[in-house]
PDB file of C-alpha atoms and ligand atoms in Angstrom:
ATOM      1  CA  MET N  19      -5.796  57.371 -80.631  1.00  0.00           C
ATOM      2  CA  ASN N  20      -2.144  56.266 -80.752  1.00  0.00           C
ATOM      3  CA  ASP N  21      -0.362  54.717 -77.821  1.00  0.00           C
ATOM      4  CA  ASN N  22       1.344  57.966 -76.793  1.00  0.00           C
ATOM      5  CA  ILE N  23      -1.925  59.879 -76.740  1.00  0.00           C
ATOM      6  CA  LEU N  24      -3.637  57.011 -74.899  1.00  0.00           C
ATOM      7  CA  SER N  25      -0.866  56.932 -72.357  1.00  0.00           C
ATOM      8  CA  HIS N  26      -1.019  60.698 -71.958  1.00  0.00           C
ATOM      9  CA  GLU N  27      -4.803  60.535 -71.545  1.00  0.00           C
ATOM     10  CA  MET N  28      -4.461  57.788 -68.902  1.00  0.00           C
ATOM     11  CA  ASP N  29      -1.860  59.815 -67.065  1.00  0.00           C
ATOM     12  CA  ARG N  30      -4.145  62.837 -67.121  1.00  0.00           C
ATOM     13  CA  ARG N  31      -7.113  60.784 -65.861  1.00  0.00           C
ATOM     14  CA  THR N  32      -4.973  59.170 -63.194  1.00  0.00           C
ATOM     15  CA  PHE N  33      -3.747  62.590 -62.163  1.00  0.00           C
ATOM     16  CA  VAL N  34      -7.273  64.052 -62.031  1.00  0.00           C
ATOM     17  CA  THR N  35      -8.559  60.985 -60.162  1.00  0.00           C
ATOM     18  CA  SER N  36      -5.695  61.301 -57.724  1.00  0.00           C
ATOM     19  CA  LEU N  37      -6.510  64.944 -57.184  1.00  0.00           C
ATOM     20  CA  ILE N  38     -10.155  64.115 -56.486  1.00  0.00           C
ATOM     21  CA  SER N  39      -9.143  61.227 -54.226  1.00  0.00           C
ATOM     22  CA  GLY N  40      -6.678  63.478 -52.499  1.00  0.00           C
ATOM     23  CA  CYS N  41      -9.401  66.030 -51.842  1.00  0.00           C
ATOM     24  CA  VAL N  42     -11.705  63.317 -50.509  1.00  0.00           C
ATOM     25  CA  ILE N  43      -8.952  61.980 -48.290  1.00  0.00           C
ATOM     26  CA  ALA N  44      -8.071  65.486 -47.169  1.00  0.00           C
ATOM     27  CA  LYS N  45     -11.698  66.256 -46.415  1.00  0.00           C
ATOM     28  CA  THR N  46     -12.130  62.943 -44.590  1.00  0.00           C
ATOM     29  CA  GLY N  47      -9.025  63.912 -42.666  1.00  0.00           C
ATOM     30  CA  MET N  48     -10.588  67.228 -41.733  1.00  0.00           C
ATOM     31  CA  PHE N  49     -13.682  65.438 -40.454  1.00  0.00           C
ATOM     32  CA  ALA N  50     -11.448  63.007 -38.607  1.00  0.00           C
ATOM     33  CA  LEU N  51      -9.611  65.967 -37.167  1.00  0.00           C
ATOM     34  CA  TYR N  52     -12.758  66.976 -35.347  1.00  0.00           C
ATOM     35  CA  GLY N  53     -13.878  63.424 -34.619  1.00  0.00           C
ATOM     36  CA  ASP N  54     -12.677  61.369 -31.710  1.00  0.00           C
ATOM     37  CA  SER N  55     -11.067  58.278 -33.119  1.00  0.00           C
ATOM     38  CA  ILE N  56      -8.262  59.227 -35.481  1.00  0.00           C
ATOM     39  CA  ALA N  57      -4.698  59.918 -34.474  1.00  0.00           C
ATOM     40  CA  TYR N  58      -4.658  63.586 -35.438  1.00  0.00           C
ATOM     41  CA  ALA N  59      -3.489  66.431 -33.247  1.00  0.00           C
ATOM     42  CA  SER N  60      -6.376  67.943 -31.331  1.00  0.00           C
ATOM     43  CA  PRO N  61      -7.040  71.576 -32.200  1.00  0.00           C
ATOM     44  CA  GLU N  62      -8.412  72.137 -28.695  1.00  0.00           C
ATOM     45  CA  ILE N  63      -5.353  72.459 -26.468  1.00  0.00           C
ATOM     46  CA  THR N  64      -3.060  75.419 -26.968  1.00  0.00           C
ATOM     47  CA  GLN N  65      -0.222  76.850 -24.926  1.00  0.00           C
ATOM     48  CA  PRO N  66      -1.478  80.056 -23.316  1.00  0.00           C
ATOM     49  CA  PRO N  67       0.832  83.048 -23.783  1.00  0.00           C
ATOM     50  CA  LEU N  68       3.056  83.933 -20.847  1.00  0.00           C
ATOM     51  CA  PRO N  69       1.231  86.522 -18.703  1.00  0.00           C
ATOM     52  CA  TYR N  70       4.408  88.711 -18.751  1.00  0.00           C
ATOM     53  CA  LYS N  71       7.557  89.168 -20.799  1.00  0.00           C
ATOM     54  CA  GLU N  72      10.298  86.542 -20.585  1.00  0.00           C
ATOM     55  CA  ASP N  73      12.592  88.904 -18.690  1.00  0.00           C
ATOM     56  CA  ALA N  74       9.874  90.165 -16.318  1.00  0.00           C
ATOM     57  CA  LEU N  75      10.792  87.854 -13.432  1.00  0.00           C
ATOM     58  CA  GLU N  76      14.461  88.869 -13.336  1.00  0.00           C
ATOM     59  CA  PRO N  77      16.600  88.894 -11.277  1.00  0.00           C
ATOM     60  CA  TYR N  78      14.834  86.003  -9.526  1.00  0.00           C
ATOM     61  CA  ILE N  79      14.150  83.902 -12.637  1.00  0.00           C
ATOM     62  CA  SER N  80      16.121  84.743 -15.755  1.00  0.00           C
ATOM     63  CA  LYS N  81      14.891  85.322 -19.271  1.00  0.00           C
ATOM     64  CA  ARG N  82      17.063  82.391 -20.350  1.00  0.00           C
ATOM     65  CA  THR N  83      15.269  80.076 -17.921  1.00  0.00           C
ATOM     66  CA  LEU N  84      11.876  81.190 -19.228  1.00  0.00           C
ATOM     67  CA  GLU N  85      13.018  80.795 -22.838  1.00  0.00           C
ATOM     68  CA  PHE N  86      13.757  77.134 -22.138  1.00  0.00           C
ATOM     69  CA  HIS N  87      11.114  76.438 -19.528  1.00  0.00           C
ATOM     70  CA  TYR N  88       8.170  78.036 -21.337  1.00  0.00           C
ATOM     71  CA  GLY N  89       9.496  77.827 -24.900  1.00  0.00           C
ATOM     72  CA  LYS N  90      10.812  74.253 -24.851  1.00  0.00           C
ATOM     73  CA  HIS N  91       9.649  72.236 -21.831  1.00  0.00           C
ATOM     74  CA  HIS N  92       6.088  73.538 -21.522  1.00  0.00           C
ATOM     75  CA  LYS N  93       5.600  73.617 -25.286  1.00  0.00           C
ATOM     76  CA  ALA N  94       6.705  69.974 -25.552  1.00  0.00           C
ATOM     77  CA  TYR N  95       4.104  68.942 -22.956  1.00  0.00           C
ATOM     78  CA  VAL N  96       1.386  70.736 -24.953  1.00  0.00           C
ATOM     79  CA  ASP N  97       2.487  69.181 -28.259  1.00  0.00           C
ATOM     80  CA  ASN N  98       2.734  65.702 -26.733  1.00  0.00           C
ATOM     81  CA  THR N  99      -0.682  66.052 -25.111  1.00  0.00           C
ATOM     82  CA  ASN N 100      -2.289  66.908 -28.433  1.00  0.00           C
ATOM     83  CA  GLN N 101      -0.627  63.985 -30.196  1.00  0.00           C
ATOM     84  CA  LEU N 102      -1.360  61.439 -27.464  1.00  0.00           C
ATOM     85  CA  ALA N 103      -4.925  62.643 -26.838  1.00  0.00           C
ATOM     86  CA  GLY N 104      -5.673  62.387 -30.564  1.00  0.00           C
ATOM     87  CA  ALA N 105      -4.190  58.873 -30.716  1.00  0.00           C
ATOM     88  CA  ALA N 106      -6.222  57.811 -27.665  1.00  0.00           C
ATOM     89  CA  GLY N 107      -9.466  59.125 -29.148  1.00  0.00           C
ATOM     90  CA  LEU N 108      -9.652  61.843 -26.487  1.00  0.00           C
ATOM     91  CA  GLY N 109      -8.887  64.774 -28.766  1.00  0.00           C
ATOM     92  CA  SER N 110     -12.265  66.414 -28.225  1.00  0.00           C
ATOM     93  CA  LEU N 111     -11.891  66.625 -24.432  1.00  0.00           C
ATOM     94  CA  SER N 112     -10.718  69.641 -22.460  1.00  0.00           C
ATOM     95  CA  LEU N 113      -7.366  69.495 -20.711  1.00  0.00           C
ATOM     96  CA  GLU N 114      -9.050  69.016 -17.331  1.00  0.00           C
ATOM     97  CA  GLU N 115     -11.233  66.207 -18.698  1.00  0.00           C
ATOM     98  CA  ILE N 116      -8.175  64.436 -20.120  1.00  0.00           C
ATOM     99  CA  ILE N 117      -6.414  64.678 -16.754  1.00  0.00           C
ATOM    100  CA  MET N 118      -9.396  63.330 -14.829  1.00  0.00           C
ATOM    101  CA  LYS N 119      -9.978  60.545 -17.355  1.00  0.00           C
ATOM    102  CA  THR N 120      -6.367  59.340 -17.407  1.00  0.00           C
ATOM    103  CA  ALA N 121      -5.390  59.799 -13.731  1.00  0.00           C
ATOM    104  CA  GLY N 122      -4.435  56.405 -12.302  1.00  0.00           C
ATOM    105  CA  SER N 123      -4.847  54.639 -15.640  1.00  0.00           C
ATOM    106  CA  ALA N 124      -1.877  52.328 -16.132  1.00  0.00           C
ATOM    107  CA  ASP N 125      -2.132  52.300 -19.934  1.00  0.00           C
ATOM    108  CA  ARG N 126      -2.421  56.083 -20.260  1.00  0.00           C
ATOM    109  CA  VAL N 127       0.451  57.184 -18.049  1.00  0.00           C
ATOM    110  CA  SER N 128       2.180  59.141 -20.786  1.00  0.00           C
ATOM    111  CA  LEU N 129      -0.953  61.071 -21.750  1.00  0.00           C
ATOM    112  CA  PHE N 130      -1.699  61.833 -18.092  1.00  0.00           C
ATOM    113  CA  ASN N 131       1.873  63.010 -17.494  1.00  0.00           C
ATOM    114  CA  ASN N 132       1.881  65.351 -20.480  1.00  0.00           C
ATOM    115  CA  ALA N 133      -1.644  66.685 -19.905  1.00  0.00           C
ATOM    116  CA  ALA N 134      -1.061  67.275 -16.197  1.00  0.00           C
ATOM    117  CA  GLN N 135       2.298  68.902 -16.891  1.00  0.00           C
ATOM    118  CA  THR N 136       0.586  71.185 -19.425  1.00  0.00           C
ATOM    119  CA  TRP N 137      -2.012  72.164 -16.834  1.00  0.00           C
ATOM    120  CA  ASN N 138       0.532  72.556 -14.029  1.00  0.00           C
ATOM    121  CA  HIS N 139       2.677  74.897 -16.115  1.00  0.00           C
ATOM    122  CA  ASN N 140      -0.344  76.947 -17.240  1.00  0.00           C
ATOM    123  CA  PHE N 141      -1.084  77.371 -13.530  1.00  0.00           C
ATOM    124  CA  TYR N 142       2.533  77.979 -12.535  1.00  0.00           C
ATOM    125  CA  TRP N 143       3.048  80.965 -14.852  1.00  0.00           C
ATOM    126  CA  LYS N 144      -0.039  82.611 -13.385  1.00  0.00           C
ATOM    127  CA  SER N 145       1.128  81.852  -9.834  1.00  0.00           C
ATOM    128  CA  MET N 146       3.917  84.399 -10.277  1.00  0.00           C
ATOM    129  CA  LEU N 147       3.934  88.093 -11.034  1.00  0.00           C
ATOM    130  CA  PRO N 148       6.741  90.661 -11.195  1.00  0.00           C
ATOM    131  CA  GLY N 149       6.756  92.643  -7.956  1.00  0.00           C
ATOM    132  CA  ALA N 150       5.799  91.301  -4.550  1.00  0.00           C
ATOM    133  CA  SER N 151       2.074  91.163  -3.795  1.00  0.00           C
ATOM    134  CA  LYS N 152       0.166  90.500  -0.588  1.00  0.00           C
ATOM    135  CA  PRO N 153      -2.835  88.310   0.208  1.00  0.00           C
ATOM    136  CA  ASN N 154      -6.122  90.202   0.398  1.00  0.00           C
ATOM    137  CA  GLU N 155      -8.136  90.369   3.621  1.00  0.00           C
ATOM    138  CA  ARG N 156     -10.058  87.153   2.974  1.00  0.00           C
ATOM    139  CA  LEU N 157      -6.899  85.178   2.221  1.00  0.00           C
ATOM    140  CA  THR N 158      -5.033  86.733   5.142  1.00  0.00           C
ATOM    141  CA  LYS N 159      -7.734  85.507   7.501  1.00  0.00           C
ATOM    142  CA  MET N 160      -7.650  82.054   5.933  1.00  0.00           C
ATOM    143  CA  ILE N 161      -3.833  81.912   6.145  1.00  0.00           C
ATOM    144  CA  ASP N 162      -3.950  82.895   9.824  1.00  0.00           C
ATOM    145  CA  ALA N 163      -6.690  80.343  10.539  1.00  0.00           C
ATOM    146  CA  SER N 164      -4.898  77.509   8.729  1.00  0.00           C
ATOM    147  CA  PHE N 165      -1.227  78.179   9.469  1.00  0.00           C
ATOM    148  CA  GLY N 166      -1.249  80.549  12.430  1.00  0.00           C
ATOM    149  CA  SER N 167       0.619  83.288  10.536  1.00  0.00           C
ATOM    150  CA  HIS N 168       1.993  84.223   7.145  1.00  0.00           C
ATOM    151  CA  ASP N 169       5.485  83.364   8.355  1.00  0.00           C
ATOM    152  CA  ASN N 170       4.329  79.858   9.232  1.00  0.00           C
ATOM    153  CA  PHE N 171       2.776  79.495   5.788  1.00  0.00           C
ATOM    154  CA  ASN N 172       6.089  80.573   4.226  1.00  0.00           C
ATOM    155  CA  LYS N 173       7.996  78.019   6.312  1.00  0.00           C
ATOM    156  CA  GLU N 174       5.583  75.225   5.463  1.00  0.00           C
ATOM    157  CA  PHE N 175       5.606  76.032   1.749  1.00  0.00           C
ATOM    158  CA  GLN N 176       9.397  76.354   1.696  1.00  0.00           C
ATOM    159  CA  ASN N 177       9.721  73.030   3.489  1.00  0.00           C
ATOM    160  CA  ALA N 178       7.356  71.248   1.077  1.00  0.00           C
ATOM    161  CA  ALA N 179       9.120  72.685  -1.979  1.00  0.00           C
ATOM    162  CA  VAL N 180      12.609  71.865  -0.727  1.00  0.00           C
ATOM    163  CA  THR N 181      11.840  68.371   0.583  1.00  0.00           C
ATOM    164  CA  GLN N 182       9.914  67.177  -2.494  1.00  0.00           C
ATOM    165  CA  PHE N 183      12.243  64.346  -3.497  1.00  0.00           C
ATOM    166  CA  GLY N 184      13.174  64.555  -7.172  1.00  0.00           C
ATOM    167  CA  SER N 185      10.871  66.318  -9.605  1.00  0.00           C
ATOM    168  CA  GLY N 186       7.524  67.727  -8.594  1.00  0.00           C
ATOM    169  CA  TRP N 187       5.456  70.632  -7.362  1.00  0.00           C
ATOM    170  CA  ALA N 188       4.588  72.500  -4.160  1.00  0.00           C
ATOM    171  CA  TRP N 189       1.007  73.768  -3.826  1.00  0.00           C
ATOM    172  CA  LEU N 190      -1.213  75.975  -1.765  1.00  0.00           C
ATOM    173  CA  VAL N 191      -4.644  74.354  -1.969  1.00  0.00           C
ATOM    174  CA  LEU N 192      -8.079  74.684  -0.488  1.00  0.00           C
ATOM    175  CA  ASP N 193      -9.144  71.364   0.999  1.00  0.00           C
ATOM    176  CA  GLN N 194     -12.542  71.091   2.667  1.00  0.00           C
ATOM    177  CA  GLY N 195     -12.618  74.772   3.525  1.00  0.00           C
ATOM    178  CA  LYS N 196      -9.055  74.938   4.902  1.00  0.00           C
ATOM    179  CA  LEU N 197      -5.841  76.054   3.288  1.00  0.00           C
ATOM    180  CA  LYS N 198      -3.154  73.403   3.058  1.00  0.00           C
ATOM    181  CA  VAL N 199       0.353  73.148   1.675  1.00  0.00           C
ATOM    182  CA  THR N 200       0.957  69.994  -0.315  1.00  0.00           C
ATOM    183  CA  LYS N 201       3.607  68.583  -2.601  1.00  0.00           C
ATOM    184  CA  THR N 202       3.230  66.250  -5.564  1.00  0.00           C
ATOM    185  CA  SER N 203       5.650  64.107  -7.566  1.00  0.00           C
ATOM    186  CA  ASN N 204       6.391  64.481 -11.258  1.00  0.00           C
ATOM    187  CA  ALA N 205       3.164  65.542 -13.035  1.00  0.00           C
ATOM    188  CA  GLU N 206       0.686  64.748 -10.294  1.00  0.00           C
ATOM    189  CA  ASN N 207      -1.588  67.622  -9.277  1.00  0.00           C
ATOM    190  CA  PRO N 208      -4.313  68.311  -6.696  1.00  0.00           C
ATOM    191  CA  LEU N 209      -7.215  68.160  -9.169  1.00  0.00           C
ATOM    192  CA  ASP N 210      -7.670  64.414  -8.844  1.00  0.00           C
ATOM    193  CA  HIS N 211      -7.461  64.667  -5.036  1.00  0.00           C
ATOM    194  CA  GLY N 212     -10.568  66.834  -4.867  1.00  0.00           C
ATOM    195  CA  GLN N 213      -8.561  69.873  -3.795  1.00  0.00           C
ATOM    196  CA  THR N 214      -8.723  73.381  -5.237  1.00  0.00           C
ATOM    197  CA  PRO N 215      -5.259  74.640  -6.219  1.00  0.00           C
ATOM    198  CA  LEU N 216      -4.584  78.301  -5.388  1.00  0.00           C
ATOM    199  CA  LEU N 217      -0.851  78.620  -6.158  1.00  0.00           C
ATOM    200  CA  THR N 218       1.935  76.343  -7.287  1.00  0.00           C
ATOM    201  CA  LEU N 219       5.709  76.261  -7.559  1.00  0.00           C
ATOM    202  CA  ASP N 220       7.552  74.080 -10.054  1.00  0.00           C
ATOM    203  CA  VAL N 221      10.470  72.336  -8.354  1.00  0.00           C
ATOM    204  CA  TRP N 222      11.638  70.322 -11.333  1.00  0.00           C
ATOM    205  CA  GLU N 223      15.309  71.123 -11.888  1.00  0.00           C
ATOM    206  CA  HIS N 224      14.530  72.695 -15.273  1.00  0.00           C
ATOM    207  CA  ALA N 225      12.673  75.463 -13.372  1.00  0.00           C
ATOM    208  CA  TYR N 226      15.770  76.738 -11.588  1.00  0.00           C
ATOM    209  CA  TYR N 227      18.963  74.966 -12.621  1.00  0.00           C
ATOM    210  CA  LEU N 228      20.234  77.622 -15.055  1.00  0.00           C
ATOM    211  CA  ASP N 229      19.900  80.307 -12.366  1.00  0.00           C
ATOM    212  CA  TYR N 230      20.481  78.457  -9.107  1.00  0.00           C
ATOM    213  CA  GLN N 231      22.095  75.115 -10.087  1.00  0.00           C
ATOM    214  CA  ASN N 232      21.606  72.806  -7.064  1.00  0.00           C
ATOM    215  CA  ARG N 233      20.358  75.562  -4.729  1.00  0.00           C
ATOM    216  CA  ARG N 234      16.648  74.802  -4.884  1.00  0.00           C
ATOM    217  CA  ALA N 235      16.036  76.455  -1.514  1.00  0.00           C
ATOM    218  CA  ASP N 236      17.309  79.802  -2.850  1.00  0.00           C
ATOM    219  CA  TYR N 237      14.953  79.585  -5.837  1.00  0.00           C
ATOM    220  CA  VAL N 238      12.002  78.732  -3.583  1.00  0.00           C
ATOM    221  CA  LYS N 239      12.771  81.622  -1.213  1.00  0.00           C
ATOM    222  CA  ALA N 240      13.211  84.076  -4.095  1.00  0.00           C
ATOM    223  CA  VAL N 241       9.790  83.192  -5.513  1.00  0.00           C
ATOM    224  CA  LEU N 242       8.072  83.157  -2.109  1.00  0.00           C
ATOM    225  CA  ASP N 243       9.486  86.556  -1.132  1.00  0.00           C
ATOM    226  CA  ASN N 244       9.227  88.328  -4.475  1.00  0.00           C
ATOM    227  CA  LEU N 245       6.997  86.747  -7.091  1.00  0.00           C
ATOM    228  CA  LEU N 246       3.936  84.994  -5.652  1.00  0.00           C
ATOM    229  CA  ASN N 247       0.739  86.239  -7.297  1.00  0.00           C
ATOM    230  CA  TRP N 248      -1.714  86.539  -4.395  1.00  0.00           C
ATOM    231  CA  GLU N 249      -4.331  88.103  -6.634  1.00  0.00           C
ATOM    232  CA  PHE N 250      -4.360  84.906  -8.667  1.00  0.00           C
ATOM    233  CA  ALA N 251      -4.652  82.851  -5.454  1.00  0.00           C
ATOM    234  CA  ALA N 252      -7.648  84.958  -4.370  1.00  0.00           C
ATOM    235  CA  ALA N 253      -9.270  84.565  -7.787  1.00  0.00           C
ATOM    236  CA  ASN N 254      -9.048  80.767  -7.428  1.00  0.00           C
ATOM    237  CA  LEU N 255     -11.070  80.747  -4.204  1.00  0.00           C
ATOM    238  CA  PRO N 256     -14.722  79.754  -4.575  1.00  0.00           C
ATOM    239  CA  LYS N 257     -16.997  82.831  -4.510  1.00  0.00           C
TER     240      LYS N 257
HETATM  241 FE1   FE E 319       8.513  72.864 -15.429  1.00  0.00          FE
END
């Protein structure tokens, strides 16, 4: 065998060995993908489709807002959650498990923020529906018992949403058998307070700025009067 042939043969062997090694590495990677200790994106958490078309909430929330809010902001939270959960060895957990495991953990703030924001947005899209709806009989009784009237609920929710300082969320929750209106900052949500969320409203500026600029109160009123999904709220009540 002359040097050229030898060299060619070595190249071929190296190439074949590399291919085999590559397959082994790729396969190991696949196993790692489903394991819990390698920094791969988790296959578990996906962005649910919007429950309506992007222009379905007009004229109260524009298609352009949903294109950015759902298509960019929410998607980024989902992507970041998958990356960070994989890196933290939590890629096999559900979204709710990640939130509960990272809430209050100083070294996992970023994962908590992205996971909770993913969950909050999943919940927010379902909290709205084109066309005004009304609470069913059970919820109407609960609203009257907890707030005195639907008007009082509206005022309390509007107040919470407008006075949330900076970015955050307004919520209707069930807390120890009673309905309550609450507000949370940034990504925080009622899950780690032992409350059952029924409805939410995103009051981060990205939720309304394209349509309402600084007029958050107008956005809140438009959603309260025209888009709240009371069927979804009822479905979130314990049976
Ligand atoms: Fe948002």
